[in-house]
XYZ file of C-alpha atoms in Angstrom:
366
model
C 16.418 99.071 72.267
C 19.359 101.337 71.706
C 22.201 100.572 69.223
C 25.744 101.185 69.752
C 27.606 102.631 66.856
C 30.537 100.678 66.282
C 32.190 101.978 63.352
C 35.586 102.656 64.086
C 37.189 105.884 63.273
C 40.442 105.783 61.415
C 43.532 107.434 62.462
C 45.165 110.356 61.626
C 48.481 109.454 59.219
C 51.472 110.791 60.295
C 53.081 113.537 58.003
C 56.260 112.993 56.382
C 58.102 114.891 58.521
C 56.561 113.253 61.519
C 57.077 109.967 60.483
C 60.819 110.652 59.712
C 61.059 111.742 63.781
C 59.823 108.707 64.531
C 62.056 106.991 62.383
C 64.873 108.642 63.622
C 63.903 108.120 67.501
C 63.785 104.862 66.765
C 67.006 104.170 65.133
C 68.484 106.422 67.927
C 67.259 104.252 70.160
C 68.212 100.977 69.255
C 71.775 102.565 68.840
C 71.892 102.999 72.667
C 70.518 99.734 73.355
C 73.319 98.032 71.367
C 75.952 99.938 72.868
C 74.500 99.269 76.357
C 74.247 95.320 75.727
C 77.683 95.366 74.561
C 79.089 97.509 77.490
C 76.762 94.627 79.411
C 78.587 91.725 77.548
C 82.708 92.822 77.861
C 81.601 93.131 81.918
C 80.300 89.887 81.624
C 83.159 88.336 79.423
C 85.188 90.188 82.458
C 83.705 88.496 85.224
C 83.668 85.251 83.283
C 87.403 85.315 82.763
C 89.228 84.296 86.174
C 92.705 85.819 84.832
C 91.382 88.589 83.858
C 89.678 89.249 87.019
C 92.512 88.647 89.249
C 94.424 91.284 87.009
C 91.951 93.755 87.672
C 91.854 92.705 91.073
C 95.394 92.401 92.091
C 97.606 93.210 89.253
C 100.612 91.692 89.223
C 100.393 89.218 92.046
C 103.130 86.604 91.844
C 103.818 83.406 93.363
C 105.537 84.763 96.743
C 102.736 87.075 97.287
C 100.157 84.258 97.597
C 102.599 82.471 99.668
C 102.765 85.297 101.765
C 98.976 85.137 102.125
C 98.884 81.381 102.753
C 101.297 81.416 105.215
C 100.051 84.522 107.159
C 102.723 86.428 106.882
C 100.385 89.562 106.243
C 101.176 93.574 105.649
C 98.898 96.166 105.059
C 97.994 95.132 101.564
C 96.750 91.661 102.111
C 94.178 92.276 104.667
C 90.556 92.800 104.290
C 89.289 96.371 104.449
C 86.795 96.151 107.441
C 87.686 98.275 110.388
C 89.826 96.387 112.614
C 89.965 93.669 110.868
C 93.271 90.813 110.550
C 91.872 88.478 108.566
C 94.341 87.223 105.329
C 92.812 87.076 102.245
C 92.746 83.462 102.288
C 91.133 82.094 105.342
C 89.786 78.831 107.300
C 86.382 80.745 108.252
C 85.724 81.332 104.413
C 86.201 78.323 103.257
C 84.195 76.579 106.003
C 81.413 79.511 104.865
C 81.319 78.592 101.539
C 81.106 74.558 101.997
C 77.983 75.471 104.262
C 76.593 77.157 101.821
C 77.036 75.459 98.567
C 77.371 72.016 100.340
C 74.379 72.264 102.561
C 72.091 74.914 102.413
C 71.777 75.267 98.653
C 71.343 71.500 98.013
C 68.944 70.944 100.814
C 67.096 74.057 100.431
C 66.056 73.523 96.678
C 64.896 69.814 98.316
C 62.932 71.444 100.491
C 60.799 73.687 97.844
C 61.045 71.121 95.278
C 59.748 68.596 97.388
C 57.041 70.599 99.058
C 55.612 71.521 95.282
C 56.005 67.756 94.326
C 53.647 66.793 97.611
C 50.982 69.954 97.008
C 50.776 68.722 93.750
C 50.021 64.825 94.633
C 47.800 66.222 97.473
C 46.037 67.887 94.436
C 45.559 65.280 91.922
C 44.596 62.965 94.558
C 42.326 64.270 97.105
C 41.119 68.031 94.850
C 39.759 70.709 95.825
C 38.207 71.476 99.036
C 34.528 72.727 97.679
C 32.034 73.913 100.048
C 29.532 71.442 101.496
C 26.458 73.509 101.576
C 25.310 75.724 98.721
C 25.880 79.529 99.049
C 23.533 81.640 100.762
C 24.427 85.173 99.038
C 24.850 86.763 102.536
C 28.201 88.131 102.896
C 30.484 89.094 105.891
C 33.487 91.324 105.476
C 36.305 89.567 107.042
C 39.637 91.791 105.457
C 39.118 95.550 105.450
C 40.718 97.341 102.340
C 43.676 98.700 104.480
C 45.008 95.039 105.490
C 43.848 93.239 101.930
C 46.380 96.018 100.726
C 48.923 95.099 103.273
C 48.642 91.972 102.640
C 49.237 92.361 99.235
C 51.758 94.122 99.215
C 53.536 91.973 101.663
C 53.149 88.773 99.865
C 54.391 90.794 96.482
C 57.502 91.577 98.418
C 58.230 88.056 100.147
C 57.582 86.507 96.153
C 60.033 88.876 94.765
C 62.459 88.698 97.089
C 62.005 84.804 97.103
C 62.633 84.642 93.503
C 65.727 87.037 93.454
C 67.295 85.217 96.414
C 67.208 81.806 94.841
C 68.573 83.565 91.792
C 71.580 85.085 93.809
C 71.570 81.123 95.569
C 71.345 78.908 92.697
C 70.805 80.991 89.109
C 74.416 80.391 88.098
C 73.461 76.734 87.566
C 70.555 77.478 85.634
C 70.795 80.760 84.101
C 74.179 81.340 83.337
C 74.155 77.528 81.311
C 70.767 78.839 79.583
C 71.180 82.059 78.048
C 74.785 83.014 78.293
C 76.895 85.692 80.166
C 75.657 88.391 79.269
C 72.353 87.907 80.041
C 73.194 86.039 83.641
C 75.107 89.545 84.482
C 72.097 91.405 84.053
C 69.821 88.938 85.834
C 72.026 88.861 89.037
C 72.335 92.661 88.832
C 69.160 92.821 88.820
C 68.194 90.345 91.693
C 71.136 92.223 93.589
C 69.597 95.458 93.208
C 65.976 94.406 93.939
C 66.899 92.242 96.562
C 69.120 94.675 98.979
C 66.460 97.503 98.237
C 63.341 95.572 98.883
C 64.058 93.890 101.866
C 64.091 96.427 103.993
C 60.999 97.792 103.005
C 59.525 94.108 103.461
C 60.663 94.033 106.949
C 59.314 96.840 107.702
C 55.464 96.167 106.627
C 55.875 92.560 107.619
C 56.347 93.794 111.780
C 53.584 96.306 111.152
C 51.370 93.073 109.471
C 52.224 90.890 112.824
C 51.521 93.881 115.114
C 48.273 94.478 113.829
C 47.407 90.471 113.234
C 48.727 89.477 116.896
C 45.078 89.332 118.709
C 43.493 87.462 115.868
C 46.102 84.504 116.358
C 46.954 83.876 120.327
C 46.645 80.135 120.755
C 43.657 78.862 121.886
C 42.807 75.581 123.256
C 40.521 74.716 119.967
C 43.704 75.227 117.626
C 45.523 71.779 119.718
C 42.112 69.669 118.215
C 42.175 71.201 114.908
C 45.807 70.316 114.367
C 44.991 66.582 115.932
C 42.010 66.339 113.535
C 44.285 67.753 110.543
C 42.264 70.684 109.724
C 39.232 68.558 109.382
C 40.623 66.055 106.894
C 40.715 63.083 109.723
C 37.275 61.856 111.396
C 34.253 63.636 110.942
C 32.493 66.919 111.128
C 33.971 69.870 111.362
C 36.816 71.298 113.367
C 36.394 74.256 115.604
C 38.068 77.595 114.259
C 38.433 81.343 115.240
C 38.805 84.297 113.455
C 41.860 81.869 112.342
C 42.253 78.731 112.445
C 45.145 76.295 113.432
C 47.167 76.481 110.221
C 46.861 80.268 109.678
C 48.156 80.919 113.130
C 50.670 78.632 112.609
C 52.210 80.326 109.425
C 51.693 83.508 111.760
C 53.970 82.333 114.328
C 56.470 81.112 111.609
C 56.635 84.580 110.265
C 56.928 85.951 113.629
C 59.737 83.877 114.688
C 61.637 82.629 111.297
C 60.404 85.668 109.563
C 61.807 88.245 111.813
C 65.292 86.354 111.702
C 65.507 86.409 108.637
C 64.766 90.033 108.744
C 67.050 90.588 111.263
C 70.225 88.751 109.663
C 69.081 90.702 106.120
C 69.515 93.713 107.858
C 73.048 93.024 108.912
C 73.651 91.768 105.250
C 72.759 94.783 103.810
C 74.199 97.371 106.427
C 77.722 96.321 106.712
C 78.584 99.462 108.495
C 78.396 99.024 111.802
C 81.835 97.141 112.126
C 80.220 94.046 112.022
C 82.713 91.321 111.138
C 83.700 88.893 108.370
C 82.549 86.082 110.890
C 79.441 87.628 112.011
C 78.557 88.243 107.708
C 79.142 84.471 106.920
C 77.141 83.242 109.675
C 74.435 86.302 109.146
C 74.073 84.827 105.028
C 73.857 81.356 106.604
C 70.732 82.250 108.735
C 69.493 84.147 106.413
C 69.223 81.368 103.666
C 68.253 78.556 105.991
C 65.388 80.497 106.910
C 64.226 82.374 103.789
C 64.312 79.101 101.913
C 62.533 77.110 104.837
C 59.899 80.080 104.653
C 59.597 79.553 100.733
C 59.132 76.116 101.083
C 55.946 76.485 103.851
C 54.929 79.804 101.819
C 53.584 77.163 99.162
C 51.336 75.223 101.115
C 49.947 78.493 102.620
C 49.274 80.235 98.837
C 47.890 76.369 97.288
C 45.436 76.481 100.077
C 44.272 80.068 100.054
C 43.977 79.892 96.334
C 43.630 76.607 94.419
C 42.899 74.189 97.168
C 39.838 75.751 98.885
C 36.857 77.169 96.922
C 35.737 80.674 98.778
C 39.278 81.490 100.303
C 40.542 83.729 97.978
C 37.702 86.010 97.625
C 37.643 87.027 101.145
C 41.449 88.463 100.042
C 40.045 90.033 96.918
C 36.756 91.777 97.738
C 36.965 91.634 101.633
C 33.639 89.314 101.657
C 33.285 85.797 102.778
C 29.868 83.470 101.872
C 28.296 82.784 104.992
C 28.143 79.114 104.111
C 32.471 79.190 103.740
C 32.694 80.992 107.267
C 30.471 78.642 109.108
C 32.381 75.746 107.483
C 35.972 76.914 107.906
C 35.742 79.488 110.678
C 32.374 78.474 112.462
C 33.484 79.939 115.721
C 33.999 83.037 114.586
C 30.582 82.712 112.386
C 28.621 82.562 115.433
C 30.182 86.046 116.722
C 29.597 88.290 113.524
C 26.552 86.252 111.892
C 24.093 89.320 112.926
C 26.600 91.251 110.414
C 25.845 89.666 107.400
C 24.462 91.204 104.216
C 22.627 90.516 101.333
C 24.373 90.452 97.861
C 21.820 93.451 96.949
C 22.823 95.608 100.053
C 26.035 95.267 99.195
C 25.925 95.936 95.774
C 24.031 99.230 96.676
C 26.685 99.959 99.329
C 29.520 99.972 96.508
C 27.278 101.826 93.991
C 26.364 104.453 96.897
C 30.245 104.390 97.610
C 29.485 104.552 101.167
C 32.424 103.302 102.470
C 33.537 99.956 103.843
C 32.703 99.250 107.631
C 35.563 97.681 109.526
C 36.252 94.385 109.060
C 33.918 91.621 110.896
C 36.308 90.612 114.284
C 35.182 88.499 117.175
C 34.428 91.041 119.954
């Protein structure tokens, strides 16, 4: 039997004049860093300061001028900037925005997420996991080629991220800004800002060409109406009959096709505003586009609990492309009986990854 020699080799000391360069990088630096935060912290103590801002903003403003405003009596130098636009600075249509949004949406949408985690969770500790009936048989069918496991992937990333920065933009200066300061809650919503106007687009983009190439796999089918009757198989007995996909998958298809794409739609005009759009059509635009993002976020976690924690077998076929032949005749048995001649033993696949031959397209009902 051969021994591994594990004596470790030590490293090479740095000379003295090395060391002092690294030194000195360091120190540099941190110098940068501290000047940065504090540049960070006197815009934060800015923002954070209403009179300040509205000295910056509109230096000198007195009484008369805001009466002016109020009253409509407008000039050139109290109306917005858009193109065309004759909107005061203080207006009816803003302030019926804003109680939409903090009033309404915000409040009801954090219900919505918060209460759909609080029910996954009770669904959990009471019922468990859904484990497979039947032992595994070691055959495997590929189900998710490596060109949509990577789509996928990098579509879910996106929606997460921009999930996370848009309830940061929503609701972060509740949370945040109480936590850890000013400083730090400028760079956070900088940062969600940033990440959030640049990444949308991009996620809009794959998500269409994700539902384009999805679309055959989830057309209704008569089969779907009893699966949704028999909740997924959790009412009565035996199983419930299931395609490619099953009831629930098309389902959050259909969402994403429908809620999804307005949301992608109204992002769009959010983060364009150059097409002469107006004030009006930007307030309702945000309103859509946080009713449906957080209604998406909130049905986004029952779709991840079940294709992770709540069903044993359903995340590998996202991982490695297989599925156990025991989990597809249990959860998609239709499909099963249309791809069973395709399955393979753990061996032949193992040789077929050693022999990198290649992966064969994914397993679809013909």
């Amino acid at each position: 039997m051969t021994t591994l020699n594990m004596t470790k080799v030590p490293s090479r000391a740095p000379s003295g004049t090395a060391s002092w360069l690294q030194r000195g990088w360091r120190l540099c630096l941190m110098l940068v860093l501290l000047v940065a935060s504090l540049g960070v912290t006197q815009m934060a103590v800015a923002q954070a300061d209403p009179d300040r801002e509205m000295t910056t903003a509109a230096p000198g403003i007195t009484a008369d001028q805001w009466r002016q405003v109020r009253s409509g009596e407008t000039g050139p130098n109290y109306r917005d900037s858009r193109h065309e636009s004759n909107y005061n600075l203080i207006n009816s249509s803003g302030e019926t925005w804003r109680i939409l949004r903090n009033r309404w949406v915000s409040p009801f949408g954090m219900i919505a997420i918060g209460g759909m985690a609080a029910l996954i969770a009770l669904f959990y500790f009471i019922v468990g996991r859904k484990h497979l009936e039947e032992p595994r048989t070691g055959r495997k069918l590929l189900r998710w080629s490596l060109l949509m496991r990577a789509l996928h992937w990098t579509v879910a990333t996106l929606f997460i991220t921009l999930a996370l920065t848009g309830l940061n933009l929503l609701l972060g200066k509740f949370v945040f800004r109480t936590l850890f300061g000013d400083a730090v809650w400028a760079w956070m919503i900088a940062a969600s800002k940033v990440l959030h106007n640049y990444l949308g687009p991009i996620f809009g983009v794959l998500l269409v060409i994700m539902l384009v190439s999805l679309i055959k796999e989830n057309i209704p089918k008569k089969h779907d109406w009893v699966w949704f009757k028999k909740g997924g198989g959790m009412i009565g007995k035996g199983h419930v009959d299931a395609g490619f996909a099953n009831g629930g998958e098309k389902a959050w298809y259909w969402l994403l096709a429908s809620v999804g794409i307005l949301v992608v739609a109204s992002g769009f005009v959010l983060d364009f505003p150059n097409f002469d759009q107006g004030r009006d059509t930007m307030q309702w635009a945000n309103i859509i586009h946080a009713v449906g993002a957080l209604g998406l976020t909130a049905v986004s976690l029952g779709h991840i609990y079940i294709g992770t924690l709540g069903t044993e077998g359903a995340l590998e076929g996202m991982t490695t492309g297989y599925v156990d032949e025991t989990w597809a005749k249990e959860h998609h048995n239709l499909w099963y009986e249309e791809v069973k001649d395709q399955a393979i033993s753990e061996e032949e696949l193992a040789a077929r990854k050693a022999g990198d031959s290649g992966e064969p397209s994914a397993a679809k009902p013909s």
